[in-house]
GROMACS .gro file of C-alpha atoms in nm:
model
  381
    1MET     CA    1   2.070  -1.617   0.183
    2MET     CA    2   2.012  -1.788   0.519
    3ASP     CA    3   2.070  -2.162   0.541
    4ARG     CA    4   1.805  -2.426   0.596
    5GLU     CA    5   1.853  -2.451   0.974
    6GLU     CA    6   1.830  -2.078   1.029
    7LEU     CA    7   1.521  -2.046   0.810
    8SER     CA    8   1.360  -2.337   0.994
    9ALA     CA    9   1.425  -2.168   1.328
   10TRP     CA   10   1.272  -1.840   1.214
   11LEU     CA   11   0.962  -2.015   1.078
   12ARG     CA   12   0.918  -2.197   1.408
   13LEU     CA   13   0.963  -1.879   1.610
   14CYS     CA   14   0.711  -1.686   1.396
   15GLY     CA   15   0.465  -1.973   1.369
   16ALA     CA   16   0.459  -2.111   1.722
   17GLU     CA   17   0.098  -2.108   1.841
   18GLY     CA   18   0.043  -1.863   2.123
   19VAL     CA   19   0.385  -1.699   2.087
   20GLY     CA   20   0.316  -1.354   1.950
   21ARG     CA   21   0.556  -1.103   1.800
   22ALA     CA   22   0.616  -0.930   2.134
   23SER     CA   23   0.716  -1.256   2.302
   24ALA     CA   24   0.929  -1.353   2.003
   25ARG     CA   25   1.117  -1.022   2.025
   26ARG     CA   26   1.183  -1.085   2.395
   27LEU     CA   27   1.330  -1.423   2.307
   28LEU     CA   28   1.552  -1.272   2.039
   29ALA     CA   29   1.674  -1.011   2.287
   30ALA     CA   30   1.742  -1.278   2.550
   31PHE     CA   31   1.910  -1.545   2.336
   32GLY     CA   32   2.047  -1.352   2.039
   33SER     CA   33   1.899  -1.547   1.748
   34ALA     CA   34   1.602  -1.756   1.639
   35GLU     CA   35   1.816  -2.069   1.632
   36ALA     CA   36   1.928  -2.012   1.989
   37ALA     CA   37   1.571  -1.944   2.104
   38VAL     CA   38   1.425  -2.267   1.962
   39GLY     CA   39   1.726  -2.456   2.095
   40GLN     CA   40   1.650  -2.377   2.461
   41ASP     CA   41   1.489  -2.612   2.712
   42MET     CA   42   1.171  -2.555   2.911
   43HIS     CA   43   1.364  -2.429   3.212
   44SER     CA   44   1.550  -2.163   3.014
   45LEU     CA   45   1.228  -2.045   2.848
   46ALA     CA   46   1.034  -2.023   3.176
   47ALA     CA   47   1.149  -1.665   3.239
   48HIS     CA   48   1.007  -1.550   2.906
   49LEU     CA   49   0.712  -1.775   2.815
   50THR     CA   50   0.429  -1.964   2.979
   51PRO     CA   51   0.465  -2.345   2.985
   52VAL     CA   52   0.210  -2.374   2.704
   53GLN     CA   53   0.397  -2.120   2.490
   54ALA     CA   54   0.733  -2.286   2.559
   55LYS     CA   55   0.598  -2.628   2.462
   56SER     CA   56   0.456  -2.484   2.140
   57LEU     CA   57   0.790  -2.325   2.051
   58LEU     CA   58   0.992  -2.639   2.120
   59THR     CA   59   0.757  -2.871   1.932
   60ALA     CA   60   0.757  -2.825   1.556
   61SER     CA   61   0.401  -2.817   1.423
   62GLU     CA   62   0.272  -3.073   1.176
   63GLN     CA   63   0.273  -2.803   0.908
   64HIS     CA   64   0.628  -2.687   0.976
   65ALA     CA   65   0.811  -2.928   0.745
   66ALA     CA   66   0.579  -2.852   0.454
   67LEU     CA   67   0.611  -2.476   0.513
   68LEU     CA   68   0.989  -2.500   0.525
   69GLU     CA   69   1.001  -2.688   0.195
   70ALA     CA   70   0.755  -2.447   0.032
   71THR     CA   71   0.965  -2.150   0.143
   72LEU     CA   72   1.285  -2.308   0.016
   73ARG     CA   73   1.119  -2.378  -0.320
   74TRP     CA   74   1.002  -2.018  -0.341
   75LEU     CA   75   1.349  -1.889  -0.261
   76GLY     CA   76   1.500  -2.138  -0.505
   77ALA     CA   77   1.310  -1.972  -0.789
   78SER     CA   78   1.497  -1.647  -0.728
   79GLY     CA   79   1.627  -1.506  -1.055
   80GLU     CA   80   1.338  -1.630  -1.268
   81ALA     CA   81   1.195  -1.356  -1.493
   82GLY     CA   82   1.471  -1.130  -1.367
   83LEU     CA   83   1.317  -1.107  -1.018
   84VAL     CA   84   1.492  -1.180  -0.690
   85ARG     CA   85   1.326  -1.347  -0.391
   86THR     CA   86   1.465  -1.309  -0.043
   87VAL     CA   87   1.379  -1.315   0.326
   88VAL     CA   88   1.498  -1.046   0.567
   89THR     CA   89   1.466  -1.094   0.942
   90LEU     CA   90   1.458  -0.857   1.237
   91GLY     CA   91   1.815  -0.777   1.329
   92ASP     CA   92   1.948  -0.845   0.980
   93ALA     CA   93   2.167  -0.566   0.843
   94ALA     CA   94   1.938  -0.549   0.536
   95TYR     CA   95   1.621  -0.500   0.742
   96PRO     CA   96   1.450  -0.168   0.652
   97SER     CA   97   1.551   0.078   0.921
   98ALA     CA   98   1.217   0.264   0.897
   99LEU     CA   99   1.039  -0.038   1.045
  100LEU     CA  100   1.271  -0.042   1.344
  101GLU     CA  101   1.110   0.287   1.448
  102ILE     CA  102   0.759   0.142   1.487
  103GLU     CA  103   0.618  -0.023   1.797
  104ASP     CA  104   0.552  -0.363   1.640
  105PRO     CA  105   0.808  -0.436   1.365
  106PRO     CA  106   0.752  -0.759   1.170
  107LEU     CA  107   0.985  -1.045   1.256
  108MET     CA  108   1.029  -1.159   0.897
  109LEU     CA  109   0.983  -0.988   0.563
  110TYR     CA  110   0.947  -1.175   0.235
  111LEU     CA  111   1.062  -0.957  -0.057
  112LEU     CA  112   1.019  -0.997  -0.432
  113GLY     CA  113   1.160  -0.750  -0.681
  114ALA     CA  114   1.444  -0.643  -0.905
  115GLN     CA  115   1.801  -0.717  -0.800
  116ARG     CA  116   1.898  -0.350  -0.799
  117TRP     CA  117   1.661  -0.290  -0.507
  118LEU     CA  118   1.693  -0.614  -0.315
  119HIS     CA  119   2.070  -0.611  -0.277
  120ALA     CA  120   2.017  -0.349  -0.002
  121PRO     CA  121   1.655  -0.308   0.115
  122VAL     CA  122   1.769  -0.096   0.409
  123SER     CA  123   1.898   0.174   0.175
  124CYS     CA  124   1.632   0.159  -0.099
  125LEU     CA  125   1.344   0.181   0.151
  126GLN     CA  126   1.445   0.503   0.320
  127ARG     CA  127   1.154   0.655   0.508
  128ALA     CA  128   1.241   1.005   0.385
  129ARG     CA  129   1.184   0.887   0.026
  130CYS     CA  130   0.861   0.687   0.069
  131LEU     CA  131   0.501   0.809   0.070
  132ALA     CA  132   0.203   0.582   0.126
  133ILE     CA  133  -0.114   0.645  -0.073
  134VAL     CA  134  -0.429   0.465   0.041
  135GLY     CA  135  -0.804   0.502   0.006
  136SER     CA  136  -1.133   0.350  -0.092
  137ARG     CA  137  -1.166   0.016  -0.269
  138ASN     CA  138  -1.464   0.167  -0.450
  139PRO     CA  139  -1.348   0.517  -0.548
  140THR     CA  140  -1.524   0.759  -0.774
  141PRO     CA  141  -1.372   0.795  -1.122
  142GLN     CA  142  -1.235   1.132  -1.012
  143GLY     CA  143  -1.079   0.977  -0.702
  144GLY     CA  144  -0.897   0.718  -0.910
  145GLU     CA  145  -0.776   0.978  -1.158
  146THR     CA  146  -0.660   1.214  -0.882
  147THR     CA  147  -0.466   0.927  -0.724
  148ARG     CA  148  -0.291   0.841  -1.049
  149GLN     CA  149  -0.200   1.206  -1.104
  150PHE     CA  150  -0.059   1.249  -0.754
  151ALA     CA  151   0.130   0.918  -0.760
  152ARG     CA  152   0.286   0.987  -1.098
  153ALA     CA  153   0.394   1.341  -1.009
  154LEU     CA  154   0.526   1.239  -0.667
  155ARG     CA  155   0.724   0.958  -0.823
  156GLU     CA  156   0.872   1.197  -1.077
  157ALA     CA  157   0.966   1.424  -0.786
  158GLY     CA  158   1.176   1.139  -0.642
  159LEU     CA  159   0.945   0.954  -0.403
  160THR     CA  160   0.869   0.584  -0.384
  161ILE     CA  161   0.492   0.521  -0.364
  162VAL     CA  162   0.384   0.263  -0.106
  163SER     CA  163   0.039   0.102  -0.105
  164GLY     CA  164  -0.139  -0.230  -0.054
  165LEU     CA  165  -0.223  -0.371  -0.402
  166ALA     CA  166  -0.594  -0.362  -0.316
  167LEU     CA  167  -0.871  -0.262  -0.553
  168GLY     CA  168  -0.945   0.105  -0.608
  169ILE     CA  169  -0.710   0.373  -0.476
  170ASP     CA  170  -0.426   0.128  -0.398
  171ALA     CA  171  -0.416   0.003  -0.756
  172ALA     CA  172  -0.439   0.359  -0.894
  173ALA     CA  173  -0.144   0.461  -0.674
  174HIS     CA  174   0.074   0.178  -0.805
  175GLU     CA  175  -0.031   0.245  -1.163
  176GLY     CA  176   0.042   0.616  -1.135
  177ALA     CA  177   0.388   0.552  -0.997
  178LEU     CA  178   0.465   0.301  -1.271
  179ALA     CA  179   0.354   0.554  -1.534
  180ALA     CA  180   0.613   0.813  -1.427
  181GLU     CA  181   0.807   0.947  -1.725
  182THR     CA  182   1.131   0.988  -1.532
  183ALA     CA  183   1.307   0.722  -1.326
  184PRO     CA  184   1.451   0.870  -1.006
  185ASP     CA  185   1.661   0.659  -0.772
  186GLY     CA  186   1.475   0.401  -0.565
  187PRO     CA  187   1.186   0.167  -0.641
  188ALA     CA  188   0.893   0.319  -0.829
  189THR     CA  189   0.642   0.161  -0.596
  190VAL     CA  190   0.618  -0.087  -0.309
  191ALA     CA  191   0.316  -0.313  -0.253
  192VAL     CA  192   0.272  -0.445   0.101
  193VAL     CA  193   0.033  -0.738   0.077
  194GLY     CA  194  -0.175  -0.938   0.322
  195THR     CA  195  -0.101  -1.284   0.179
  196GLY     CA  196   0.203  -1.497   0.119
  197LEU     CA  197   0.405  -1.386  -0.183
  198ASP     CA  198   0.329  -1.714  -0.359
  199ARG     CA  199  -0.017  -1.580  -0.438
  200VAL     CA  200  -0.175  -1.254  -0.552
  201TYR     CA  201  -0.490  -1.103  -0.406
  202PRO     CA  202  -0.709  -0.991  -0.567
  203SER     CA  203  -0.630  -1.230  -0.852
  204ARG     CA  204  -0.719  -0.967  -1.113
  205HIS     CA  205  -0.407  -0.777  -1.000
  206LEU     CA  206  -0.169  -1.050  -1.114
  207ASP     CA  207  -0.035  -0.838  -1.400
  208LEU     CA  208  -0.011  -0.530  -1.176
  209ALA     CA  209   0.182  -0.731  -0.917
  210ARG     CA  210   0.427  -0.842  -1.184
  211ARG     CA  211   0.480  -0.484  -1.298
  212VAL     CA  212   0.527  -0.366  -0.940
  213ALA     CA  213   0.790  -0.636  -0.882
  214ALA     CA  214   0.971  -0.548  -1.206
  215ASP     CA  215   1.011  -0.180  -1.113
  216GLY     CA  216   0.969  -0.192  -0.738
  217LEU     CA  217   0.906  -0.440  -0.458
  218LEU     CA  218   0.640  -0.673  -0.326
  219VAL     CA  219   0.659  -0.709   0.053
  220SER     CA  220   0.484  -0.941   0.299
  221GLU     CA  221   0.532  -1.054   0.656
  222TYR     CA  222   0.314  -1.360   0.593
  223PRO     CA  223   0.460  -1.704   0.514
  224MET     CA  224   0.406  -1.900   0.196
  225GLY     CA  225   0.052  -2.022   0.144
  226THR     CA  226  -0.112  -1.758   0.363
  227PRO     CA  227  -0.458  -1.688   0.217
  228PRO     CA  228  -0.626  -1.346   0.213
  229LEU     CA  229  -0.764  -1.360   0.568
  230ALA     CA  230  -0.960  -1.052   0.672
  231ALA     CA  231  -0.749  -0.993   0.984
  232ASN     CA  232  -0.425  -0.976   0.783
  233PHE     CA  233  -0.506  -0.653   0.601
  234PRO     CA  234  -0.548  -0.414   0.896
  235ARG     CA  235  -0.234  -0.570   1.046
  236ARG     CA  236  -0.025  -0.515   0.735
  237ASN     CA  237  -0.126  -0.147   0.735
  238ARG     CA  238   0.129  -0.073   1.009
  239ILE     CA  239   0.399  -0.175   0.758
  240ILE     CA  240   0.258   0.050   0.486
  241SER     CA  241   0.266   0.349   0.719
  242GLY     CA  242   0.586   0.239   0.892
  243LEU     CA  243   0.787   0.234   0.569
  244SER     CA  244   0.669   0.583   0.481
  245HIS     CA  245   0.741   0.941   0.580
  246GLY     CA  246   0.371   1.013   0.545
  247VAL     CA  247   0.035   0.874   0.436
  248LEU     CA  248  -0.187   1.042   0.175
  249VAL     CA  249  -0.554   0.942   0.190
  250VAL     CA  250  -0.762   0.987  -0.125
  251GLU     CA  251  -1.129   0.902  -0.064
  252ALA     CA  252  -1.217   0.693   0.238
  253ALA     CA  253  -1.547   0.602   0.400
  254PRO     CA  254  -1.586   0.687   0.770
  255ALA     CA  255  -1.505   0.330   0.883
  256SER     CA  256  -1.238   0.201   0.646
  257GLY     CA  257  -0.899   0.036   0.646
  258SER     CA  258  -0.750   0.357   0.509
  259LEU     CA  259  -0.837   0.535   0.832
  260ILE     CA  260  -0.667   0.255   1.025
  261THR     CA  261  -0.353   0.320   0.822
  262ALA     CA  262  -0.382   0.693   0.892
  263ARG     CA  263  -0.426   0.630   1.264
  264MET     CA  264  -0.121   0.404   1.269
  265ALA     CA  265   0.077   0.667   1.079
  266ASN     CA  266  -0.017   0.927   1.339
  267GLU     CA  267   0.082   0.691   1.622
  268GLN     CA  268   0.414   0.626   1.448
  269GLY     CA  269   0.487   0.998   1.417
  270ARG     CA  270   0.434   1.005   1.040
  271GLU     CA  271   0.267   1.284   0.845
  272VAL     CA  272  -0.097   1.240   0.746
  273PHE     CA  273  -0.234   1.410   0.434
  274ALA     CA  274  -0.591   1.407   0.305
  275VAL     CA  275  -0.746   1.514  -0.024
  276PRO     CA  276  -1.085   1.682   0.031
  277GLY     CA  277  -1.386   1.592  -0.178
  278SER     CA  278  -1.754   1.654  -0.220
  279ILE     CA  279  -1.958   1.696   0.098
  280HIS     CA  280  -2.219   1.475  -0.069
  281ALA     CA  281  -1.988   1.179  -0.132
  282VAL     CA  282  -1.957   0.901   0.126
  283GLN     CA  283  -1.605   0.836  -0.003
  284SER     CA  284  -1.498   1.184   0.111
  285ARG     CA  285  -1.622   1.170   0.469
  286GLY     CA  286  -1.321   0.980   0.599
  287CYS     CA  287  -1.084   1.238   0.450
  288HIS     CA  288  -1.288   1.522   0.596
  289ALA     CA  289  -1.277   1.355   0.938
  290LEU     CA  290  -0.898   1.327   0.912
  291ILE     CA  291  -0.870   1.696   0.821
  292LYS     CA  292  -1.083   1.788   1.125
  293GLN     CA  293  -0.845   1.580   1.338
  294GLY     CA  294  -0.538   1.764   1.210
  295ALA     CA  295  -0.439   1.595   0.885
  296LYS     CA  296  -0.291   1.831   0.628
  297LEU     CA  297  -0.544   1.924   0.361
  298VAL     CA  298  -0.374   1.895   0.022
  299GLU     CA  299  -0.495   2.008  -0.317
  300THR     CA  300  -0.161   1.997  -0.499
  301VAL     CA  301   0.144   1.776  -0.515
  302ALA     CA  302   0.356   2.071  -0.406
  303GLU     CA  303   0.171   2.076  -0.073
  304VAL     CA  304   0.276   1.717  -0.010
  305LEU     CA  305   0.636   1.776  -0.112
  306GLU     CA  306   0.665   2.066   0.135
  307GLU     CA  307   0.691   1.800   0.405
  308PHE     CA  308   0.962   1.599   0.228
  309PRO     CA  309   1.331   1.691   0.228
  310ALA     CA  310   1.541   1.692  -0.090
  311THR     CA  311   1.270   1.617  -0.343
  312ARG     CA  312   1.269   1.743  -0.698
  313PRO     CA  313   1.083   2.071  -0.759
  314ILE     CA  314   0.766   2.054  -0.964
  315ALA     CA  315   0.543   2.306  -1.134
  316PRO     CA  316   0.254   2.427  -0.917
  317GLY     CA  317  -0.106   2.332  -0.985
  318PRO     CA  318  -0.367   2.085  -0.862
  319ALA     CA  319  -0.201   1.746  -0.887
  320CYS     CA  320   0.016   1.888  -1.168
  321ALA     CA  321  -0.295   1.907  -1.381
  322LYS     CA  322  -0.266   2.043  -1.734
  323PRO     CA  323  -0.536   2.270  -1.880
  324ARG     CA  324  -0.805   2.081  -2.068
  325ARG     CA  325  -1.082   2.179  -2.304
  326GLU     CA  326  -1.376   2.336  -2.122
  327SER     CA  327  -1.737   2.346  -2.231
  328ALA     CA  328  -2.059   2.495  -2.103
  329LEU     CA  329  -2.179   2.144  -2.022
  330LEU     CA  330  -1.870   2.066  -1.813
  331ASP     CA  331  -1.908   2.397  -1.633
  332ALA     CA  332  -2.268   2.311  -1.555
  333LEU     CA  333  -2.172   1.964  -1.435
  334GLY     CA  334  -1.914   2.097  -1.191
  335PHE     CA  335  -1.722   1.836  -0.995
  336ASP     CA  336  -1.989   1.660  -0.788
  337PRO     CA  337  -2.197   1.364  -0.912
  338MET     CA  338  -2.516   1.490  -1.078
  339GLY     CA  339  -2.827   1.327  -1.214
  340LEU     CA  340  -2.961   1.377  -1.565
  341ASP     CA  341  -3.266   1.577  -1.450
  342ALA     CA  342  -3.058   1.822  -1.247
  343LEU     CA  343  -2.812   1.866  -1.532
  344GLN     CA  344  -3.094   1.922  -1.777
  345ALA     CA  345  -3.237   2.190  -1.549
  346ARG     CA  346  -2.900   2.365  -1.536
  347THR     CA  347  -2.829   2.356  -1.907
  348GLY     CA  348  -3.175   2.386  -2.060
  349LEU     CA  349  -3.084   2.113  -2.311
  350ASP     CA  350  -3.346   1.865  -2.424
  351THR     CA  351  -3.295   1.507  -2.312
  352PRO     CA  352  -3.172   1.358  -2.645
  353SER     CA  353  -2.920   1.639  -2.701
  354LEU     CA  354  -2.795   1.617  -2.344
  355GLN     CA  355  -2.749   1.240  -2.362
  356VAL     CA  356  -2.557   1.269  -2.690
  357ARG     CA  357  -2.322   1.532  -2.551
  358LEU     CA  358  -2.267   1.337  -2.230
  359LEU     CA  359  -2.182   1.029  -2.434
  360GLU     CA  360  -1.928   1.228  -2.636
  361LEU     CA  361  -1.765   1.358  -2.318
  362GLU     CA  362  -1.770   1.008  -2.171
  363LEU     CA  363  -1.591   0.868  -2.476
  364ASP     CA  364  -1.337   1.151  -2.447
  365GLY     CA  365  -1.272   1.050  -2.088
  366GLU     CA  366  -1.394   1.383  -1.949
  367VAL     CA  367  -1.711   1.250  -1.786
  368ALA     CA  368  -1.773   0.922  -1.602
  369ARG     CA  369  -2.107   0.746  -1.574
  370LEU     CA  370  -2.183   0.641  -1.214
  371PRO     CA  371  -2.434   0.391  -1.074
  372GLY     CA  372  -2.783   0.526  -1.025
  373GLY     CA  373  -2.785   0.737  -1.339
  374PHE     CA  374  -2.535   0.994  -1.215
  375PHE     CA  375  -2.250   1.159  -1.405
  376GLN     CA  376  -1.927   1.311  -1.277
  377ARG     CA  377  -1.663   1.527  -1.437
  378VAL     CA  378  -1.315   1.373  -1.449
  379VAL     CA  379  -1.013   1.601  -1.432
  380ARG     CA  380  -0.717   1.436  -1.604
  381ALA     CA  381  -0.353   1.528  -1.633
   0.00000   0.00000   0.00000
């Protein structure tokens, strides 16, 4: 654990107004450490910063002392509930090597998780063993179920699932990984968040965040107290893709954060995978656009694992799906959302009988009721 002076220097370097990450990396390269950089005078900094930037770096902000104390308190709670809290900085031997490959690596990483992973983040977060899964915050029931199936099977094949703890597909990815029946080496799942690790966003994911930390890692580049600012989430996406060998997109609208993650993955030389969906669903259009641009269309877990070295073999089949009971009504429903009138026309059933049978299938978890009076078949493992 770094001492107070070193932590203070890193917080000043990362928080100096007007001194971005690129300038900070130049200072680290020039002076060797954060402490050395903030210990320079204006003349020494002139070759690397503007006068305004240099003054900002050399003058601790009014918030600095409070931030330093808050960070020390957070670190001081390490070990509570069996979870370890630590800070890893650029250049530290424990810094995840996968992030050194990207154009804009974070200067500091705050990590929360089990001791068995945090004693050596560089080895537990191997790019060859991590897959990011991202997608819509408002997925269809089938999209959420597909995500859980893929995440669970990929985890059981030996991969660590990386996502962003957001609503929708992110949460389903974490939940699927945590539901894996086997426990391969490495964290089950990693959540890269857009706030400080002293808070959880969205708040309804507090329990999920605790479960992720217990069997994986929570990761952030943002200091204590950072709220869920809109600009933070696209920025954190480069870490999600950077930690991973590839990014799997399951349902994404044409202009979504998931496509930002996929673009960053492509720029970083990572694989991009996309699950196709209905041509009528807005949530599928982003995935279809990615496929047109060269993303690998995947219908099975095996098609993802083809791109990963040394993973455990799995049985073939769409997302490792197991056969389920079929019915004439499910066959008529197909896999796209369908209204009651259209379904009635296909089946010839009267309205009361159709509604009763749909309710039975809904209670069995085989059909989901969507807004607008639509129904959709749910394929479950």
